[in-house]
Every structure is written in C-alpha cells, then in structure tokens.
Coordinates of C-alpha atoms and ligand atoms in Angstrom, one line a residue:
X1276 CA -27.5 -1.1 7.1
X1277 CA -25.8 -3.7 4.8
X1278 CA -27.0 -1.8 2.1
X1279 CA -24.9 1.4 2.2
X1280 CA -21.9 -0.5 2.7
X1281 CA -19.2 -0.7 -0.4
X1282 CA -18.9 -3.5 -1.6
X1283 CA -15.1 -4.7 -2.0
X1284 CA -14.0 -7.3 -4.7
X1285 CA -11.0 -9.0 -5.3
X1286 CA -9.3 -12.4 -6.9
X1287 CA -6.0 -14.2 -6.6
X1288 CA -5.5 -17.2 -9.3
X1289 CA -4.3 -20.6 -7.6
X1290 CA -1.0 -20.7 -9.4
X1291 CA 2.4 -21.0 -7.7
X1292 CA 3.1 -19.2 -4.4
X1293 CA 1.7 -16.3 -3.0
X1294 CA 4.8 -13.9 -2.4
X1295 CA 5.3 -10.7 -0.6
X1296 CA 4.6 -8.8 -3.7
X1297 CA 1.2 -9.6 -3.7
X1298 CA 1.7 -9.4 -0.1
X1299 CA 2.5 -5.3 -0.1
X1300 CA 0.9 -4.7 -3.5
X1301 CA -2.6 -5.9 -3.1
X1302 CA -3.6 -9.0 0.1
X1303 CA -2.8 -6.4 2.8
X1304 CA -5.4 -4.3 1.6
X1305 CA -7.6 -7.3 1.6
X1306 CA -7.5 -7.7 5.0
X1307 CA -7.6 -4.1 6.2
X1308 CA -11.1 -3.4 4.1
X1309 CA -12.2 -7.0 6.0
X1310 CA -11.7 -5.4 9.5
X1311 CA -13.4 -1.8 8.4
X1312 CA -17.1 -2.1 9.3
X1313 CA -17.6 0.3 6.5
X1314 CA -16.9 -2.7 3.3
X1315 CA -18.8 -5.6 2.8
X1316 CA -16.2 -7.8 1.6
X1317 CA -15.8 -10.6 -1.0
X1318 CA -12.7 -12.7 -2.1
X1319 CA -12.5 -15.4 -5.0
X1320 CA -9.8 -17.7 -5.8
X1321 CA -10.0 -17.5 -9.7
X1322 CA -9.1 -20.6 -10.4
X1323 CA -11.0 -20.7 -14.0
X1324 CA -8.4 -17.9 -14.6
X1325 CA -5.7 -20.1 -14.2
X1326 CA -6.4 -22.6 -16.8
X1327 CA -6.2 -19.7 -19.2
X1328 CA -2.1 -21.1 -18.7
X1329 CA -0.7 -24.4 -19.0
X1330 CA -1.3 -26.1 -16.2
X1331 CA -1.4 -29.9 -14.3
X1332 CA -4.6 -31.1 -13.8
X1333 CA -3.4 -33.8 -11.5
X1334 CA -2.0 -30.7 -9.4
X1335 CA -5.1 -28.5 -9.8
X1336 CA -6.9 -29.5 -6.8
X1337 CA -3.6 -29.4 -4.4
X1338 CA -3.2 -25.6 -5.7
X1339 CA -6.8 -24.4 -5.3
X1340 CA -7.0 -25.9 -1.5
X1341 CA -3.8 -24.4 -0.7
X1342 CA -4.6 -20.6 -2.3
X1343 CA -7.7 -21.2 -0.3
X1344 CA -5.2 -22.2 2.8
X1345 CA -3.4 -19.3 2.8
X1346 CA -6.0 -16.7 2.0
X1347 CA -7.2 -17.6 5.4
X1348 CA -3.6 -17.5 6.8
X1349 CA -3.4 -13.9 5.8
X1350 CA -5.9 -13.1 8.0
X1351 CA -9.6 -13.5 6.0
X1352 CA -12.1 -14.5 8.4
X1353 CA -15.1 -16.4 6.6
X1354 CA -17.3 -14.7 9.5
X1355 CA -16.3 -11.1 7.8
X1356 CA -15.5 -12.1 4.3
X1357 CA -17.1 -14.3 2.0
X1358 CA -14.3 -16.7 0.4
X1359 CA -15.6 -18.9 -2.1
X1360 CA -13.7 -20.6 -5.8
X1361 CA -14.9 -19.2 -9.2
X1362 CA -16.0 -22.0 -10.8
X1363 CA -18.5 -23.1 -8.2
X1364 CA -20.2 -19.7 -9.0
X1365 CA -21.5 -20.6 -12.8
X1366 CA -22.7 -17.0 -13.1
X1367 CA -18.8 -16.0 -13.8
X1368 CA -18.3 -17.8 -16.7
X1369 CA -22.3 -16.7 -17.8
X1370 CA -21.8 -12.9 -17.5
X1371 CA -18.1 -13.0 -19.1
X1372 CA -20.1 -14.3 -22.3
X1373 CA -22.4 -11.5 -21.9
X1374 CA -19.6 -8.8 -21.9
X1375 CA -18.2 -10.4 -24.2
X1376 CA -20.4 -9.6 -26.9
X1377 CA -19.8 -5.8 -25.7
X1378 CA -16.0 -6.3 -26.2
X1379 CA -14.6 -4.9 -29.7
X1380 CA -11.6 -7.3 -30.1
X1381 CA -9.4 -4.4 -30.8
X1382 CA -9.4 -3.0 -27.1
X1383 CA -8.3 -7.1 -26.1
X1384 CA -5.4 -6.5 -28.9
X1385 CA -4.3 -3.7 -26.7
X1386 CA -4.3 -5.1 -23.8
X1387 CA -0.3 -5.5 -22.1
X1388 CA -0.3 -8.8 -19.7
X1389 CA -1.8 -10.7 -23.1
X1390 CA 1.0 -9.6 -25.0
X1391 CA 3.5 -10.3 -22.5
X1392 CA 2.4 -13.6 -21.5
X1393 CA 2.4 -14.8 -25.7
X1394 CA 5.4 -12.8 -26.8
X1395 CA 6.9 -15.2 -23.5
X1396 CA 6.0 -18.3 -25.3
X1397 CA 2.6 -18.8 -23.6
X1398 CA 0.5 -20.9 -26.1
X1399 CA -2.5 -17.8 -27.0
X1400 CA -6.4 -19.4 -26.5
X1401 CA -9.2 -18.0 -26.4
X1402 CA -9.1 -18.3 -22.6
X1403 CA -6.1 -16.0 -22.0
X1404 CA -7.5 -13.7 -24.7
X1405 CA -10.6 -13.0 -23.0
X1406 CA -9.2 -12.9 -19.4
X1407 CA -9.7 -9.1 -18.6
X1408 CA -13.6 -9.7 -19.9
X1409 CA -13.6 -12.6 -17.2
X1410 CA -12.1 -10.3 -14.4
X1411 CA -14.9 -7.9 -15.5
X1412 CA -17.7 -10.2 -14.9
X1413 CA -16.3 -11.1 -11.3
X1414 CA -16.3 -7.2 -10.3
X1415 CA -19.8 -6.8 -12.3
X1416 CA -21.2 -9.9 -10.8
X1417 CA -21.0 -8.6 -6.9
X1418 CA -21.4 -4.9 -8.3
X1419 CA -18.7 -3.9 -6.5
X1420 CA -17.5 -0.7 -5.4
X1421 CA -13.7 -1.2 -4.8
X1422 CA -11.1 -3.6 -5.7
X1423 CA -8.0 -3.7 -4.0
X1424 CA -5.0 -5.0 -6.6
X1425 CA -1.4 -4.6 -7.4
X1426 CA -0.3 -1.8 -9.9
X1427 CA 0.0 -4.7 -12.7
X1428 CA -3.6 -5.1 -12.4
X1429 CA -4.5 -1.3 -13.4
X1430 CA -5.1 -1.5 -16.9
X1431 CA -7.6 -4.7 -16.6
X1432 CA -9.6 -2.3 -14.4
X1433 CA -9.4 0.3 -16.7
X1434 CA -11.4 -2.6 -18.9
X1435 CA -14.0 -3.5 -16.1
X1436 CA -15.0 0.4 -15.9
X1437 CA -15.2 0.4 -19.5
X1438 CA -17.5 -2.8 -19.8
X1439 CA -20.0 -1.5 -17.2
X1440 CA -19.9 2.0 -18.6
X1441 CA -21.2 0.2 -22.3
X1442 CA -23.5 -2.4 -20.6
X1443 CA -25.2 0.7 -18.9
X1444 CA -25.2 3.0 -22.2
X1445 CA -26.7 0.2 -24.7
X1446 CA -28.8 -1.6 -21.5
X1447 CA -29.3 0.8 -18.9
X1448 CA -28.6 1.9 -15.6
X1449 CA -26.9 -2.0 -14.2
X1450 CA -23.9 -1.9 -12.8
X1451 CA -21.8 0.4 -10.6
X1452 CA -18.2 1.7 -12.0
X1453 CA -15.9 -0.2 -9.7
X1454 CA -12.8 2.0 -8.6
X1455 CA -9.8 0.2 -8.0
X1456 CA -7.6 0.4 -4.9
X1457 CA -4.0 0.2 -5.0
X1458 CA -1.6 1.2 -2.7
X1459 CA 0.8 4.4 -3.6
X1460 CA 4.0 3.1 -2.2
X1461 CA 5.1 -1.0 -2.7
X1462 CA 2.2 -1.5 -5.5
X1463 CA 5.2 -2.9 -7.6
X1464 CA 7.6 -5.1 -4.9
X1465 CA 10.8 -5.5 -7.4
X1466 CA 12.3 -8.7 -7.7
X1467 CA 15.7 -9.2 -5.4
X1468 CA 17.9 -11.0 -7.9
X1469 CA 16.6 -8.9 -10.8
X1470 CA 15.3 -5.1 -9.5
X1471 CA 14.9 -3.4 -12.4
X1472 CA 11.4 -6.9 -13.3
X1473 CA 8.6 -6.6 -10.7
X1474 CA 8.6 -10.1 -8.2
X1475 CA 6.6 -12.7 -9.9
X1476 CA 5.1 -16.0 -9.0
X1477 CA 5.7 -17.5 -12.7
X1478 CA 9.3 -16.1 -12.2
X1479 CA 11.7 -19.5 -12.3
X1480 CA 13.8 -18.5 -10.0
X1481 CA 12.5 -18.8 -6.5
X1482 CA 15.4 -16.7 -5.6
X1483 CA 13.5 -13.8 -7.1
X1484 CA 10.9 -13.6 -4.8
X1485 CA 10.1 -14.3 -1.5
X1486 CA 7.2 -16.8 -0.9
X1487 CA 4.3 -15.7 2.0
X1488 CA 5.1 -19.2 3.8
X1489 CA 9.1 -18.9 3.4
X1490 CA 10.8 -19.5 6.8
X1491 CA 12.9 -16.8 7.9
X1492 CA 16.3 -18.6 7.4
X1493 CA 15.0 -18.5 3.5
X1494 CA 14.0 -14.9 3.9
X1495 CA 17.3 -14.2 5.4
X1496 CA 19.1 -15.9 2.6
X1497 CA 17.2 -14.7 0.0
X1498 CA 17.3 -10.8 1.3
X1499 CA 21.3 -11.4 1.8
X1500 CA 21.8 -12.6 -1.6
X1501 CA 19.3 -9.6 -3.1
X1502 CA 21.1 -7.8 -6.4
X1503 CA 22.3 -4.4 -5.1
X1504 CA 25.0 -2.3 -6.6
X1505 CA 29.3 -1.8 -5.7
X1506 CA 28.1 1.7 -4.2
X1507 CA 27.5 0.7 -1.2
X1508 CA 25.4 4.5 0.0
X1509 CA 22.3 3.2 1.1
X1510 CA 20.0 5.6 -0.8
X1511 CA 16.9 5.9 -2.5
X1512 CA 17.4 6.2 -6.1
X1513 CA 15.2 3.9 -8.4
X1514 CA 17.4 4.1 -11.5
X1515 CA 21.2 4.2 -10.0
X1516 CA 19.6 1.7 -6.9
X1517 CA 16.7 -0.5 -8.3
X1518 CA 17.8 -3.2 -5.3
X1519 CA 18.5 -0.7 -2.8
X1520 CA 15.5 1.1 -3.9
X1521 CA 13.2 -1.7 -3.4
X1522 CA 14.7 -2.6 0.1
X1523 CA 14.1 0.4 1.2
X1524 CA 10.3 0.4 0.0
X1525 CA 10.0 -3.5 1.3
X1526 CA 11.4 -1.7 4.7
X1527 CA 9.1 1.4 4.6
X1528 CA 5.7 -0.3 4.1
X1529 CA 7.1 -3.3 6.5
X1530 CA 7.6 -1.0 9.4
X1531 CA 5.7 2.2 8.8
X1532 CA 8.8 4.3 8.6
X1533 CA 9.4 6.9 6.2
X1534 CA 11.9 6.2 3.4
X1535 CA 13.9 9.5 4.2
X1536 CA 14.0 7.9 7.7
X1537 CA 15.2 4.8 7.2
X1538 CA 18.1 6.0 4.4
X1539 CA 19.7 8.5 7.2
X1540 CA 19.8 5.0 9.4
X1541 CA 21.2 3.1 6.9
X1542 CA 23.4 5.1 4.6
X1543 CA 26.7 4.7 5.8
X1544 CA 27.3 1.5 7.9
X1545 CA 27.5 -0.7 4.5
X1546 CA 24.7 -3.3 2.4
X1547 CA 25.4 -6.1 5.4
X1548 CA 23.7 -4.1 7.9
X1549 CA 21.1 -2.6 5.9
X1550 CA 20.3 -6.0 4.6
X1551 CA 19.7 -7.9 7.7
X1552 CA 17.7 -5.4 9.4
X1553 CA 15.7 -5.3 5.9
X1554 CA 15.2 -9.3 6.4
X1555 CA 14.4 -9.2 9.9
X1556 CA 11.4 -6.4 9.2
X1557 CA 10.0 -9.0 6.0
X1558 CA 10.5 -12.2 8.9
X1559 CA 7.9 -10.0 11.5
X1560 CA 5.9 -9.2 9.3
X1561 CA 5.2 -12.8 7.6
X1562 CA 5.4 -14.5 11.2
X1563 CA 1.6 -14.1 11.9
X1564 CA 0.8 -15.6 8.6
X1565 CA 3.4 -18.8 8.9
X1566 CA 1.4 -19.1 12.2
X1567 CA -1.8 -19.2 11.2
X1568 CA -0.7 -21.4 8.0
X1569 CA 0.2 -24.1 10.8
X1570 CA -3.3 -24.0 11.9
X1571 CA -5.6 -24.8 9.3
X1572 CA -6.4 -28.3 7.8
X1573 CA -7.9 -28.8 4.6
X1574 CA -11.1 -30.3 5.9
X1575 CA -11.9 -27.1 7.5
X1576 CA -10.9 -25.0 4.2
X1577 CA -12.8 -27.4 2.2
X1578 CA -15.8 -26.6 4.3
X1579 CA -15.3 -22.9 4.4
X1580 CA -15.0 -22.9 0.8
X1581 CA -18.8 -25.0 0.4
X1582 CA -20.4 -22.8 2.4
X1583 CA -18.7 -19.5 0.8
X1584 CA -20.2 -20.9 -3.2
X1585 CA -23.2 -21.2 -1.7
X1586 CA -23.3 -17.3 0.1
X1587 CA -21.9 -16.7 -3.3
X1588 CA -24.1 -18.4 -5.7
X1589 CA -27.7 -16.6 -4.2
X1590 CA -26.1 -13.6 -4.0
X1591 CA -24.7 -13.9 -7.9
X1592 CA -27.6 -15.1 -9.5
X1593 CA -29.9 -11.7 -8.2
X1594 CA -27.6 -9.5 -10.2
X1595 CA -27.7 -12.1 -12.8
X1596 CA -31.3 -12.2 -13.2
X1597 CA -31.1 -8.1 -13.5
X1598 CA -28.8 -8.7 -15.9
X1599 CA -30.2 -11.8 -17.9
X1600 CA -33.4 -9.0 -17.9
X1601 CA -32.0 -6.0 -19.4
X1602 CA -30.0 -7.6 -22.7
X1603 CA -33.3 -9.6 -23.2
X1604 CA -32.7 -12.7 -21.8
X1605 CA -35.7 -12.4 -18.7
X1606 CA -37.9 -15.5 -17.9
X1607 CA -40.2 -16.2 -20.5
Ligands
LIG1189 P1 -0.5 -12.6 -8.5 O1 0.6 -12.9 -7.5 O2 0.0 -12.3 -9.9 O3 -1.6 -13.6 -8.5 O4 -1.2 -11.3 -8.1 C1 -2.0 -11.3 -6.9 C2 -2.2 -9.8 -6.5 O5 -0.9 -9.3 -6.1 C3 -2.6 -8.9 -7.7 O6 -3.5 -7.9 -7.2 C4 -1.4 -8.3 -8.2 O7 -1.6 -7.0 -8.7 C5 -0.5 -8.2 -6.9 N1 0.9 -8.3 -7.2 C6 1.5 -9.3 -7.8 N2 2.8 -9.1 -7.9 C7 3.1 -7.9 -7.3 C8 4.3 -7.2 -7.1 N3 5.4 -7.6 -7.5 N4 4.1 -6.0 -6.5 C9 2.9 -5.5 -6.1 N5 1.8 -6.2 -6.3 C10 1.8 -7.4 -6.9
LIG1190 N1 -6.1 -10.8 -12.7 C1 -6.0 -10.8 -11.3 C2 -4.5 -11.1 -11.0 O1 -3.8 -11.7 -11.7 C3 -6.8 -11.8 -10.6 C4 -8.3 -11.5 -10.7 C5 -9.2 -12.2 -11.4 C6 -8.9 -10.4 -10.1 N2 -10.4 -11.6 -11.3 C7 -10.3 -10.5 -10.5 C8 -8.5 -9.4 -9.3 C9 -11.3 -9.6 -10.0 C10 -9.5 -8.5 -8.8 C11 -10.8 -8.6 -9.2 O2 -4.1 -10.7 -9.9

C-alpha cells in the first residue's frame, strides 16, 4: 500500500522566525498533505542550507531546536510525518556533490535568489552558490513526488526537475520529476509596512512581517499599523492597493471567503474597520499553533528529531546506493 503513495517533500531553513507568509504560502500545505492518507510525507529542517549565510554558531543550536519546535506546533505529527535535520542525513550533502558535477555553472549564474542575496551584500561562497543543487538532492534523495513551497521557491524547482531529467538521460531511468505544489492565491503574503516586497524573515524590520508565535496584541498592532493608501475604498487592486490588496488575500485564505466577498463587506465603512476584522481573522488562525507552541519541551523535540535521522538515514541511503550504482560508484 505504502508503495503507491506520493511521496511529499519539503524543507524550511532554521533562520529567524517562521511568519505567516510561509504560513499561507507553503506550511499550510504541509500539514494538509500530512492528514491526506493518499501522501507519505517527509519534512527537513535545512539547517546545512542556513550556513550558506552568515550566521552565529553559538546561536545555531537554539535556532534548529526551535524550527524543529514550531514545525510540530503547526501541526506535524511525527506519527504521520517523518521530521528529521539535514545534516544528520550525510546522504544530502553526498548526492548534492553528485549533481553537482551535472550542473553547468551557467544555469547557477541564472539563478534569481543568488543574485539577490549578493547584490544585498551577502558575502558569495561556494555554499550559497550551489544552494539550488543542495535543494535538489533533498527532493532526489526521497524521490519525491510533490513539494509544497511558496511562489519564491519556483524557479529552484524548475532546477530540481532539470537535474533529475539529466541524471536520468546520462545514467538512466533514477529519479522521479518532482512537481511542485504551491498554492494559487497567498503564494506571495506581501509585507505590511512595505506591500509592493514579499514578507521576509531576513527583513529587519519585524514590523514587516508577522511572526507564527506573535501574540495577538502584536498581530493587532502590527495589522493596524500595515502601509495602506489615503483612498480609503476597500478594494482589490494590486497596483493602486498593494496593502489593501494583500489584506484582503491575508483575509481570503484566513477565512475561506471569496475576495469579491469580503470587498462588498468592507468597502465603505473606512481602513479602521477593515483592519481589525483583518487582525482578528490572522489572531484565529495562529491561535492553535501559539497553543501547541506552549506544549512542547525541547527534550521531547530533541527526541523526535533522533528518531526522525534515523527513519531518515535507512530510507536515504537505499536511493543512495541506486544512485552511488548507476554513475559508477557501486560496491566494489
Ligand atoms: P522561508 O520563510 O524563506 O524559510 O520560507 C519557507 C517557505 O515559505 C518556503 O516554501 C517559501 O517559499 C514560503 N514563503 C516564504 N515567504 C513567503 C511569502 N512572503 N509568501 C508566501 N510564501 C512564502
Ligand atoms: N530553499 C527552501 C526555502 O528557502 C528551503 C528548502 C531547502 C527546500 N531544501 C528544500 C524546500 C527541499 C523544499 C524542498 O524555503
């Protein structure tokens, strides 16, 4: 039976908050494929990803545990979904080498979050520059079917079809072309103080975003404060509105009303109104995930995460022994 399921993939890096954008754009899918009996599901915290950025060692550990934290909060159950930290699974780094050698530098040169993050002032290593070919090895490794992501993550996927589509042509028949899965509306949550820049964790400003653990007075504040416009129509219109706009998609997804809906509510009656009703939607929605936060202590994360590398590592290393076989590195 196990066998004909789909196998889902996904990976969040340890850095800075978890924020509704991710929220909306990618973690709610997460848990939605968990509870469908028809996925066999798999989520990594990338944490080898996230030293592909400066980072604080002495901070490292704190961040990983507490990604790991509120992964669970959102509503991953380890009995559904296997939850384990890339670098416990050596296999990542060992396939990202191998399609690596299938990567012509030139389609890394093209590649848009790499050029962001240097032209920001982010110091360029080999790390960051071979990212996407590490994101491809995760998918590869559980040859996975689907990966749920946010709308920024589109054009790495592109690369991960790419890579197993030339491992298959020079090696043979190995890996499945993973689709990726990402949502049609709120795949890019804008940020509130600046609407027009998608919410960010690395964003300075925690003003920007709103953080999956924020109480609601801070959701309140931060929703009241959100950039809008002097027009004050409530009305769907992403280049006149970008804050409105965004509102009204942070609404629509939050509450499973229609956007054409929720602007006749709204559009006369002034921002006030619009606004708190907005912040009280984002507050029920998070609620369940503040509670379950309150729950969990890190000894039982930490143990979850042991046993999760070890599901991981057996069921890694049989696609890495196919693998390891067809570029011509079998036993000997
Ligand atoms: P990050 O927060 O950058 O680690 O991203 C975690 C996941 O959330 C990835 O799948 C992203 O594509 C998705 N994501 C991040 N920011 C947003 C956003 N503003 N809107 C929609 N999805 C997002
Ligand atoms: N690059 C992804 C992000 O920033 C994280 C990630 C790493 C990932 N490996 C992955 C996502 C594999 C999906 C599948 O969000």
């Amino acid at each position: 039976m196990t066998e004909q399921k789909k196998t889902v993939f996904s990976g969040v890096q340890p850095t800075g908050a978890m924020h509704l954008g991710g929220w909306l754009g990618a973690f709610r899918n997460w848990v939605a494929l968990q509870d469908d009996d028809a996925y066999d599901v798999i989520y990594c915290i990338v944490d080898l990803h996230a030293m592909t950025t400066p980072y604080d060692p002495a901070e490292f550990n704190r961040r990983r545990l507490d990604t790991a934290k509120m992964v669970l909060a959102l509503g991953i159950d380890p009995d559904r979904s296997l939850l384990y930290m890339q670098s416990q699974v050596p296999q990542h780094a060992e396939l990202a080498w191998i399609l690596g050698t299938l990567t012509p530098t030139g389609v890394l040169n093209r590649m848009t979050q790499y050029k962001d993050k240097v032209e920001k002032g982010i110091p360029s290593n080999l790390g960051l520059y071979a990212y996407p070919v590490l994101m491809a090895a995760d998918i590869l490794l559980f040859h996975a079917d689907l990966v749920p992501v946010g709308d920024d993550q589109k054009q790495h996927l592109e690369m991960s079809r790419d890579l197993a589509a030339r491992f298959n042509n020079r090696f043979g028949d190995t890996f499945p072309i993973p689709e990726p899965l990402i949502p049609e509306t709120s795949a890019r949550v804008m940020s509130l103080a600046e609407p027009t820049a998608k919410m960010s964790k690395s964003d300075p400003n925690p003003k920007n975003r709103i953080d999956l653990d924020d109480p609601p007075d801070v959701i309140r504040k931060k929703i009241k404060s959100a950039m809008t416009d002097s027009d004050p129509t409530v009305r769907y219109d992403v280049e006149q509105k970008p804050g409105i706009s965004n509102l009204l998609e942070i609404m629509s997804v939050t509450t499973g009303r229609t956007i054409d809906e929720l602007s006749d509510e709204y559009e006369t009656g002034g921002y006030g109104r619009f606004k708190e009703a907005v912040a009280e939607a984002v507050v029920a929605e998070l609620a369940p995930i503040r509670a379950r936060l309150a729950t969990l202590d890190d000894d039982e994360v930490a143990r979850i995460l042991q046993k999760g590398a070890l599901d991981a590592r057996t069921r890694a290393e049989r696609i890495q022994q196919e693998a390891r076989d067809a570029v011509g590195l079998g036993r000997i």
